[in-house]
């Protein structure tokens, strides 16, 4: 039996020169070493999603205007680190393609890193459009230029 | 033009084509609107279709190969001319059979590949230059200006935010005239780029692949869009929306009629009065 242990940790800055950090570790048992790559990618996606979800609750924050004697109630609004920079429509489309075609989220994330040097959520609208085109091509849904907007037809030459 | 659809929940009126055309706008539609409103009416309102012309096919296939070349660099794959030739040959065959070549297809095909080879030899874009975007559809919601959503597909955005548009041309273009004639399109792309990235483009470039006997490549650089040009573009969009509201499809007879695919329909058009 082979044991695969994966850890994902994230630290983010917060107002008032503070920060917080969260890490999650998972262990998985493999019957065959050939499963390692796929299982590793799966664990990465699960861990990242879990950490990203939980780290939004920043809890206590020192008083940003004063001397550090601030107080919090543990229910401060989520920080912006998890927000998508592209449009809502693009975000929904990326998630839809990934979901419908059971694409590996870690691979989609890696594709964004390879092409743009940043994660999927950090892509601006132009970059997100490029990623969507690539995903559509990978899943055999690429459209000719004049059918990209349907309807009406796309901009001209 | 209202279509009634019975869907079991009572009749539903489908939006009229004019309403659809007012929701979005593109560079090609604006250019057609400027050129001749009756042509616009035939092409976009009545949606009359015409057989693909030889020139359009030529340009489409050249664009297809250039897109593949840009994608190859974007994917950090090696430049392989044989693979691009394969894309060219396949693209040329697709939809090529319905075109009236007037016996010139072999010559045209050789010419199209020759301009591409010329481009690959003389292009200012280095093999290791990673594009910022290749053939991406983008849109800009201009509703805060009371305007439609601007849509378009950017051929290429070079590293650092230089917007490139590829053109095929029969004659060597004059730089000033090329920028003047393609101004609406370039300005549309600037608006789209700025909205999509939150940044100003660093410049624009027209890459003309000229299909003369000895092929040429002409690069025409342009500065980033100036504010007055943006205002001019927005005024044009206002005119587009107002004109559609008024049903203003008056023809504009002129030199452009020589190559217009709707000349026959235009001569017969009686404004819907059927006299």
Short mmCIF file of C-alpha atoms in Angstrom, two decimals:
data_model
loop_
_atom_site.label_atom_id
_atom_site.label_comp_id
_atom_site.label_asym_id
_atom_site.label_seq_id
_atom_site.Cartn_x
_atom_site.Cartn_y
_atom_site.Cartn_z
CA UNK A 1 0.00 0.00 0.00
CA UNK A 2 1.33 3.45 -0.94
CA UNK A 3 0.42 6.47 1.15
CA UNK A 4 0.18 9.87 -0.46
CA UNK A 5 0.21 12.85 1.88
CA UNK A 6 -0.68 16.29 0.59
CA UNK A 7 -0.65 19.61 2.38
CA UNK A 8 -2.00 22.95 1.16
CA UNK A 9 -1.29 26.14 3.03
CA UNK A 10 -2.21 29.74 2.32
CA UNK A 11 -1.32 32.97 4.08
CA UNK A 12 -2.99 36.26 3.22
CA UNK A 13 -2.45 39.82 4.30
CA UNK A 14 -5.17 41.63 6.24
CA UNK A 15 -5.77 45.28 7.13
CA UNK A 16 -3.77 46.74 10.01
CA UNK A 17 -0.55 44.93 9.01
CA UNK A 18 -1.98 41.63 10.14
CA UNK A 19 -2.31 38.35 8.32
CA UNK A 20 -3.78 34.94 8.80
CA UNK A 21 -2.96 31.55 7.53
CA UNK A 22 -4.64 28.17 7.21
CA UNK A 23 -3.40 24.79 6.12
CA UNK A 24 -5.04 21.43 5.57
CA UNK A 25 -3.36 18.05 5.23
CA UNK A 26 -4.87 14.94 3.70
CA UNK A 27 -3.61 11.38 3.45
CA UNK A 28 -4.71 9.00 0.75
CA UNK A 29 -3.87 5.37 0.17
CA UNK A 30 -3.02 4.13 -3.30
CA UNK A 31 -2.92 0.56 -4.51
CA UNK A 32 -0.75 1.39 -7.49
CA UNK A 33 1.96 4.03 -8.08
CA UNK A 34 0.42 4.85 -11.49
CA UNK A 35 -2.48 6.46 -9.64
CA UNK A 36 -0.17 8.98 -7.96
CA UNK A 37 -0.40 11.77 -10.51
CA UNK A 38 -4.17 11.75 -10.82
CA UNK A 39 -4.69 11.39 -7.08
CA UNK A 40 -2.21 14.17 -6.38
CA UNK A 41 -4.09 16.50 -8.74
CA UNK A 42 -7.39 15.57 -7.11
CA UNK A 43 -6.05 16.21 -3.62
CA UNK A 44 -4.62 19.55 -4.69
CA UNK A 45 -8.00 20.68 -6.05
CA UNK A 46 -9.85 19.50 -2.93
CA UNK A 47 -7.35 21.08 -0.55
CA UNK A 48 -7.21 24.37 -2.38
CA UNK A 49 -10.97 24.63 -2.58
CA UNK A 50 -11.28 23.82 1.12
CA UNK A 51 -8.63 26.29 2.23
CA UNK A 52 -9.95 29.04 -0.05
CA UNK A 53 -13.45 28.55 1.28
CA UNK A 54 -12.48 28.69 4.94
CA UNK A 55 -9.84 31.37 4.82
CA UNK A 56 -12.46 33.93 3.82
CA UNK A 57 -13.60 34.07 7.45
CA UNK A 58 -10.94 36.36 8.82
CA UNK A 59 -12.26 36.41 12.39
CA UNK A 60 -10.74 38.90 14.84
CA UNK A 61 -9.05 41.94 13.35
CA UNK A 62 -7.07 44.57 15.25
CA UNK A 63 -8.37 48.14 15.06
CA UNK A 64 -6.84 49.42 11.84
CA UNK A 65 -6.94 53.06 12.95
CA UNK A 66 -5.60 52.72 16.41
CA UNK A 67 -3.08 51.01 18.56
CA UNK A 68 -4.04 47.44 18.05
CA UNK A 69 -6.65 47.34 20.79
CA UNK A 70 -9.40 46.65 18.32
CA UNK A 71 -12.13 44.13 18.64
CA UNK A 72 -13.96 41.88 16.27
CA UNK A 73 -16.94 39.62 16.48
CA UNK A 74 -15.64 36.84 14.28
CA UNK A 75 -18.12 37.64 11.50
CA UNK A 76 -16.22 40.17 9.42
CA UNK A 77 -17.04 40.18 5.71
CA UNK A 78 -15.03 37.97 3.39
CA UNK A 79 -11.79 39.42 2.03
CA UNK A 80 -11.44 39.97 -1.70
CA UNK A 81 -8.74 37.36 -2.31
CA UNK A 82 -11.29 34.82 -3.51
CA UNK A 83 -13.09 37.15 -5.89
CA UNK A 84 -12.94 36.51 -9.63
CA UNK A 85 -11.59 39.37 -11.72
CA UNK A 86 -13.33 38.38 -14.95
CA UNK A 87 -17.02 38.96 -15.59
CA UNK A 88 -19.70 36.88 -13.88
CA UNK A 89 -20.66 35.46 -17.26
CA UNK A 90 -17.08 34.32 -17.91
CA UNK A 91 -16.75 32.85 -14.42
CA UNK A 92 -19.97 30.88 -14.90
CA UNK A 93 -18.82 29.63 -18.30
CA UNK A 94 -15.42 28.48 -17.01
CA UNK A 95 -17.12 26.62 -14.14
CA UNK A 96 -19.73 25.16 -16.50
CA UNK A 97 -17.17 23.82 -19.00
CA UNK A 98 -15.02 22.43 -16.18
CA UNK A 99 -18.01 20.79 -14.54
CA UNK A 100 -19.76 19.43 -17.64
CA UNK A 101 -16.60 17.93 -19.09
CA UNK A 102 -15.27 16.80 -15.71
CA UNK A 103 -12.05 18.69 -16.31
CA UNK A 104 -9.40 18.46 -13.63
CA UNK A 105 -9.53 21.80 -11.78
CA UNK A 106 -5.84 21.59 -11.01
CA UNK A 107 -5.08 21.25 -14.73
CA UNK A 108 -7.29 24.23 -15.58
CA UNK A 109 -5.46 26.20 -12.91
CA UNK A 110 -2.13 25.07 -14.36
CA UNK A 111 -3.25 26.11 -17.85
CA UNK A 112 -3.98 29.61 -16.56
CA UNK A 113 -0.58 29.72 -14.87
CA UNK A 114 1.19 28.55 -18.05
CA UNK A 115 -0.56 31.05 -20.32
CA UNK A 116 -0.90 34.07 -18.10
CA UNK A 117 1.34 33.51 -15.08
CA UNK A 118 -1.60 33.77 -12.69
CA UNK A 119 -4.44 31.70 -11.30
CA UNK A 120 -7.88 31.39 -12.90
CA UNK A 121 -9.57 33.75 -10.44
CA UNK A 122 -6.99 36.47 -11.09
CA UNK A 123 -7.52 36.54 -14.87
CA UNK A 124 -8.90 39.76 -16.31
CA UNK A 125 -11.65 39.63 -18.94
CA UNK A 126 -9.24 39.43 -21.88
CA UNK A 127 -7.27 36.59 -20.29
CA UNK A 128 -10.40 34.76 -19.19
CA UNK A 129 -11.67 34.94 -22.76
CA UNK A 130 -8.44 33.34 -23.95
CA UNK A 131 -8.73 30.60 -21.34
CA UNK A 132 -12.35 29.91 -22.33
CA UNK A 133 -11.35 29.61 -26.00
CA UNK A 134 -8.65 27.12 -25.04
CA UNK A 135 -11.05 25.09 -22.88
CA UNK A 136 -13.64 25.08 -25.67
CA UNK A 137 -11.03 23.81 -28.09
CA UNK A 138 -9.89 21.11 -25.67
CA UNK A 139 -13.47 19.94 -25.24
CA UNK A 140 -14.25 20.05 -28.97
CA UNK A 141 -16.64 23.00 -28.76
CA UNK A 142 -14.58 25.63 -30.54
CA UNK A 143 -16.63 27.84 -32.87
CA UNK A 144 -15.59 29.63 -36.05
CA UNK A 145 -14.77 33.31 -35.64
CA UNK A 146 -18.08 34.60 -36.99
CA UNK A 147 -20.09 32.48 -34.56
CA UNK A 148 -18.31 33.45 -31.35
CA UNK A 149 -21.16 35.77 -30.42
CA UNK A 150 -24.40 34.09 -31.22
CA UNK A 151 -26.44 36.04 -32.07
CA UNK A 152 -25.38 38.48 -33.44
CA UNK A 153 -22.19 37.98 -35.43
CA UNK A 154 -18.80 39.07 -34.18
CA UNK A 155 -16.85 42.20 -34.99
CA UNK A 156 -15.38 42.70 -38.37
CA UNK A 157 -12.12 42.44 -40.14
CA UNK B 1 -41.31 41.62 -38.07
CA UNK B 2 -42.99 39.88 -35.16
CA UNK B 3 -43.14 36.13 -34.95
CA UNK B 4 -45.77 34.55 -32.77
CA UNK B 5 -44.75 31.36 -31.05
CA UNK B 6 -47.28 29.08 -29.47
CA UNK B 7 -45.63 27.56 -26.43
CA UNK B 8 -48.65 26.43 -24.50
CA UNK B 9 -48.54 29.52 -22.27
CA UNK B 10 -50.04 31.93 -24.76
CA UNK B 11 -48.47 33.68 -27.72
CA UNK B 12 -44.98 35.08 -27.19
CA UNK B 13 -43.64 37.84 -29.39
CA UNK B 14 -40.06 37.21 -30.52
CA UNK B 15 -37.96 40.39 -30.34
CA UNK B 16 -37.80 42.17 -33.68
CA UNK B 17 -34.39 42.01 -35.41
CA UNK B 18 -34.01 45.77 -34.90
CA UNK B 19 -34.23 45.32 -31.14
CA UNK B 20 -31.56 42.62 -31.29
CA UNK B 21 -29.31 44.80 -33.40
CA UNK B 22 -29.63 47.61 -30.85
CA UNK B 23 -28.45 45.44 -27.97
CA UNK B 24 -24.98 44.89 -29.38
CA UNK B 25 -22.77 46.54 -31.96
CA UNK B 26 -19.54 45.54 -33.68
CA UNK B 27 -16.90 47.20 -35.83
CA UNK B 28 -18.14 45.46 -38.97
CA UNK B 29 -21.72 46.57 -38.37
CA UNK B 30 -20.63 50.16 -37.69
CA UNK B 31 -18.54 50.21 -40.85
CA UNK B 32 -21.43 48.84 -42.89
CA UNK B 33 -23.72 51.44 -41.29
CA UNK B 34 -21.32 54.20 -42.32
CA UNK B 35 -20.86 52.82 -45.79
CA UNK B 36 -24.55 52.45 -46.73
CA UNK B 37 -27.60 52.02 -44.53
CA UNK B 38 -29.53 50.15 -47.19
CA UNK B 39 -26.65 47.67 -47.46
CA UNK B 40 -26.86 47.33 -43.67
CA UNK B 41 -30.59 46.68 -44.01
CA UNK B 42 -30.07 43.92 -46.56
CA UNK B 43 -27.21 42.29 -44.67
CA UNK B 44 -28.23 42.58 -41.03
CA UNK B 45 -31.98 43.21 -40.94
CA UNK B 46 -33.18 41.06 -43.85
CA UNK B 47 -30.13 38.79 -43.44
CA UNK B 48 -29.79 38.24 -47.19
CA UNK B 49 -26.90 35.90 -47.82
CA UNK B 50 -24.62 35.86 -50.83
CA UNK B 51 -22.16 33.20 -51.99
CA UNK B 52 -18.70 33.55 -50.46
CA UNK B 53 -16.40 35.50 -52.73
CA UNK B 54 -12.92 34.39 -53.75
CA UNK B 55 -11.38 37.39 -51.93
CA UNK B 56 -13.21 36.56 -48.71
CA UNK B 57 -12.12 32.95 -48.87
CA UNK B 58 -8.52 34.03 -49.50
CA UNK B 59 -8.61 36.33 -46.45
CA UNK B 60 -10.29 33.75 -44.21
CA UNK B 61 -7.69 31.08 -44.94
CA UNK B 62 -4.79 33.50 -44.43
CA UNK B 63 -6.32 34.52 -41.08
CA UNK B 64 -6.76 30.89 -40.11
CA UNK B 65 -3.08 30.14 -40.66
CA UNK B 66 -1.95 33.29 -38.84
CA UNK B 67 -4.20 32.37 -35.92
CA UNK B 68 -2.59 28.94 -35.78
CA UNK B 69 0.87 30.51 -35.90
CA UNK B 70 -0.03 32.83 -33.01
CA UNK B 71 -1.52 29.96 -31.02
CA UNK B 72 1.65 27.95 -31.54
CA UNK B 73 3.73 30.71 -29.94
CA UNK B 74 1.18 31.12 -27.17
CA UNK B 75 1.43 27.41 -26.39
CA UNK B 76 5.23 27.61 -26.56
CA UNK B 77 5.29 25.05 -29.35
CA UNK B 78 8.01 25.04 -32.02
CA UNK B 79 7.44 26.76 -35.36
CA UNK B 80 6.82 24.07 -37.98
CA UNK B 81 6.09 25.36 -41.46
CA UNK B 82 4.87 21.92 -42.60
CA UNK B 83 2.11 21.95 -39.98
CA UNK B 84 1.03 25.43 -40.98
CA UNK B 85 0.94 24.33 -44.62
CA UNK B 86 -1.32 21.49 -43.56
CA UNK B 87 -3.66 23.97 -41.83
CA UNK B 88 -3.58 26.08 -44.99
CA UNK B 89 -4.38 23.16 -47.32
CA UNK B 90 -7.24 21.94 -45.13
CA UNK B 91 -8.62 25.45 -44.71
CA UNK B 92 -8.47 26.08 -48.43
CA UNK B 93 -10.52 22.96 -49.16
CA UNK B 94 -13.19 23.79 -46.55
CA UNK B 95 -16.02 25.71 -48.22
CA UNK B 96 -13.83 26.39 -51.19
CA UNK B 97 -15.91 24.35 -53.62
CA UNK B 98 -18.91 26.74 -53.73
CA UNK B 99 -16.81 29.70 -54.87
CA UNK B 100 -16.86 31.02 -58.40
CA UNK B 101 -13.13 31.11 -59.09
CA UNK B 102 -13.41 31.92 -62.78
CA UNK B 103 -10.55 29.48 -63.38
CA UNK B 104 -8.18 31.28 -61.03
CA UNK B 105 -8.20 28.99 -58.03
CA UNK B 106 -4.71 27.45 -58.51
CA UNK B 107 -3.15 30.93 -58.91
CA UNK B 108 -5.02 32.29 -55.92
CA UNK B 109 -4.00 29.39 -53.73
CA UNK B 110 -0.33 29.83 -54.63
CA UNK B 111 -0.63 33.56 -54.01
CA UNK B 112 -2.21 33.02 -50.56
CA UNK B 113 0.56 30.68 -49.44
CA UNK B 114 3.20 33.03 -50.87
CA UNK B 115 1.94 35.99 -48.80
CA UNK B 116 2.01 33.81 -45.72
CA UNK B 117 5.59 32.71 -46.39
CA UNK B 118 6.50 36.35 -46.90
CA UNK B 119 4.87 37.17 -43.57
CA UNK B 120 6.72 34.45 -41.67
CA UNK B 121 10.02 35.66 -43.17
CA UNK B 122 9.55 39.36 -42.49
CA UNK B 123 7.26 39.59 -39.50
CA UNK B 124 8.53 41.83 -36.69
CA UNK B 125 7.14 39.35 -34.17
CA UNK B 126 9.92 37.17 -32.84
CA UNK B 127 9.45 33.42 -32.50
CA UNK B 128 9.72 33.59 -28.71
CA UNK B 129 7.37 36.57 -28.24
CA UNK B 130 4.42 35.38 -26.19
CA UNK B 131 1.11 36.95 -27.17
CA UNK B 132 -1.18 38.56 -24.62
CA UNK B 133 -4.23 37.27 -26.50
CA UNK B 134 -4.98 35.39 -29.71
CA UNK B 135 -8.31 35.55 -31.54
CA UNK B 136 -10.33 36.23 -28.41
CA UNK B 137 -13.94 37.40 -28.39
CA UNK B 138 -14.41 40.33 -26.01
CA UNK B 139 -17.23 42.67 -25.16
CA UNK B 140 -17.60 46.06 -23.49
CA UNK B 141 -20.83 46.98 -21.74
CA UNK B 142 -21.35 50.65 -22.62
CA UNK B 143 -24.77 50.93 -20.99
CA UNK B 144 -23.47 53.61 -18.63
CA UNK B 145 -23.08 55.76 -21.78
CA UNK B 146 -26.55 54.80 -22.99
CA UNK B 147 -24.96 52.67 -25.71
CA UNK B 148 -25.15 49.00 -26.75
CA UNK B 149 -22.67 46.32 -25.76
CA UNK B 150 -19.66 46.52 -28.08
CA UNK B 151 -18.48 43.10 -29.25
CA UNK B 152 -15.48 42.02 -31.28
CA UNK B 153 -12.75 39.45 -31.83
CA UNK B 154 -9.15 40.61 -31.44
CA UNK B 155 -6.81 38.92 -33.94
CA UNK B 156 -3.75 39.34 -31.74
CA UNK B 157 -2.58 41.36 -28.76
CA UNK B 158 1.19 41.41 -28.66
CA UNK B 159 3.17 41.40 -25.44
CA UNK B 160 2.84 44.73 -23.67
CA UNK B 161 -0.61 45.44 -25.08
CA UNK B 162 -0.10 46.15 -28.80
CA UNK B 163 -3.29 45.37 -30.67
CA UNK B 164 -2.69 43.81 -34.10
CA UNK B 165 -5.18 43.38 -36.91
CA UNK B 166 -4.28 41.31 -39.96
CA UNK B 167 -5.45 42.37 -43.41
CA UNK B 168 -5.07 40.98 -46.88
CA UNK B 169 -4.99 43.56 -49.67
CA UNK B 170 -4.69 43.59 -53.44
CA UNK B 171 -2.73 46.86 -53.49
CA UNK B 172 0.01 48.29 -51.31
CA UNK B 173 -1.76 50.44 -48.72
CA UNK B 174 -0.86 54.04 -47.99
CA UNK B 175 -0.18 54.34 -44.25
CA UNK B 176 -2.31 57.43 -43.58
CA UNK B 177 -5.21 56.16 -45.63
CA UNK B 178 -5.03 52.69 -44.06
CA UNK B 179 -5.30 54.19 -40.58
CA UNK B 180 -8.10 56.49 -41.68
CA UNK B 181 -10.10 53.73 -43.34
CA UNK B 182 -9.63 51.30 -40.48
CA UNK B 183 -10.05 53.89 -37.73
CA UNK B 184 -13.46 52.72 -36.52
CA UNK B 185 -12.26 49.15 -36.23
CA UNK B 186 -9.04 50.05 -34.41
CA UNK B 187 -10.92 52.34 -32.03
CA UNK B 188 -13.45 49.60 -31.31
CA UNK B 189 -10.57 47.28 -30.44
CA UNK B 190 -9.04 49.89 -28.14
CA UNK B 191 -12.33 50.29 -26.26
CA UNK B 192 -12.64 46.51 -25.99
CA UNK B 193 -9.05 46.06 -24.79
CA UNK B 194 -9.33 48.80 -22.18
CA UNK B 195 -12.60 47.45 -20.84
CA UNK B 196 -11.27 43.89 -20.70
CA UNK B 197 -7.96 44.66 -19.03
CA UNK B 198 -8.43 47.97 -17.22
CA UNK B 199 -5.28 49.16 -19.05
CA UNK B 200 -4.60 51.41 -22.00
CA UNK B 201 -3.18 49.64 -25.05
CA UNK B 202 0.45 50.50 -25.80
CA UNK B 203 -0.26 50.84 -29.52
CA UNK B 204 -2.10 49.43 -32.51
CA UNK B 205 -0.73 47.83 -35.69
CA UNK B 206 -2.18 46.95 -39.06
CA UNK B 207 -0.35 44.06 -40.70
CA UNK B 208 -1.21 44.13 -44.41
CA UNK B 209 -0.32 41.02 -46.38
CA UNK B 210 -0.30 42.37 -49.92
CA UNK B 211 -1.08 39.85 -52.63
CA UNK B 212 0.85 41.51 -55.44
CA UNK B 213 2.84 39.35 -57.86
CA UNK B 214 5.79 39.75 -55.55
CA UNK B 215 4.07 39.57 -52.14
CA UNK B 216 4.67 42.34 -49.63
CA UNK B 217 4.23 42.86 -45.93
CA UNK B 218 3.30 46.38 -44.81
CA UNK B 219 3.17 47.15 -41.10
CA UNK B 220 1.32 50.34 -40.18
CA UNK B 221 1.75 51.36 -36.56
CA UNK B 222 -0.73 53.61 -34.77
CA UNK B 223 -0.70 55.38 -31.44
CA UNK B 224 -3.12 54.40 -28.65
CA UNK B 225 -6.63 55.75 -29.17
CA UNK B 226 -7.00 59.42 -28.26
CA UNK B 227 -9.96 60.72 -26.27
CA UNK B 228 -11.52 62.56 -29.21
CA UNK B 229 -11.53 59.34 -31.19
CA UNK B 230 -13.43 57.58 -28.42
CA UNK B 231 -15.99 60.40 -28.39
CA UNK B 232 -16.29 60.14 -32.17
CA UNK B 233 -16.87 56.37 -31.92
CA UNK B 234 -19.51 56.81 -29.23
CA UNK B 235 -21.30 59.43 -31.36
CA UNK B 236 -21.32 56.96 -34.22
CA UNK B 237 -22.87 54.34 -31.95
CA UNK B 238 -25.52 56.88 -30.89
CA UNK B 239 -26.29 57.51 -34.54
CA UNK B 240 -26.47 53.75 -35.12
CA UNK B 241 -29.05 53.29 -32.34
CA UNK B 242 -31.07 56.39 -33.31
CA UNK B 243 -31.03 55.38 -36.98
CA UNK B 244 -32.25 51.87 -36.18
CA UNK B 245 -35.05 53.38 -34.08
CA UNK B 246 -36.10 55.55 -37.02
CA UNK B 247 -35.75 52.75 -39.55
CA UNK B 248 -33.33 55.00 -41.39
CA UNK B 249 -32.09 52.77 -44.20
CA UNK B 250 -31.45 55.31 -46.93
CA UNK B 251 -28.97 54.20 -49.61
CA UNK B 252 -25.65 55.96 -50.19
CA UNK B 253 -24.89 55.68 -53.93
CA UNK B 254 -21.20 56.12 -54.65
CA UNK B 255 -17.95 54.40 -55.57
CA UNK B 256 -18.64 51.67 -53.02
CA UNK B 257 -21.58 50.43 -55.11
CA UNK B 258 -19.16 48.93 -57.67
CA UNK B 259 -18.29 46.03 -55.41
CA UNK B 260 -21.52 45.83 -53.42
CA UNK B 261 -23.09 42.39 -53.30
CA UNK B 262 -26.55 43.94 -52.96
CA UNK B 263 -26.43 46.22 -56.03
CA UNK B 264 -29.17 44.24 -57.74
CA UNK B 265 -31.46 44.37 -54.70
CA UNK B 266 -30.69 48.05 -54.19
CA UNK B 267 -31.78 49.03 -57.70
CA UNK B 268 -35.08 47.26 -57.23
CA UNK B 269 -35.75 48.37 -53.66
CA UNK B 270 -38.86 50.55 -53.42
CA UNK B 271 -38.72 51.24 -49.72
CA UNK B 272 -41.30 48.58 -48.98
CA UNK B 273 -44.05 50.40 -50.93
CA UNK B 274 -44.23 47.82 -53.76
CA UNK B 275 -45.34 50.43 -56.34
#
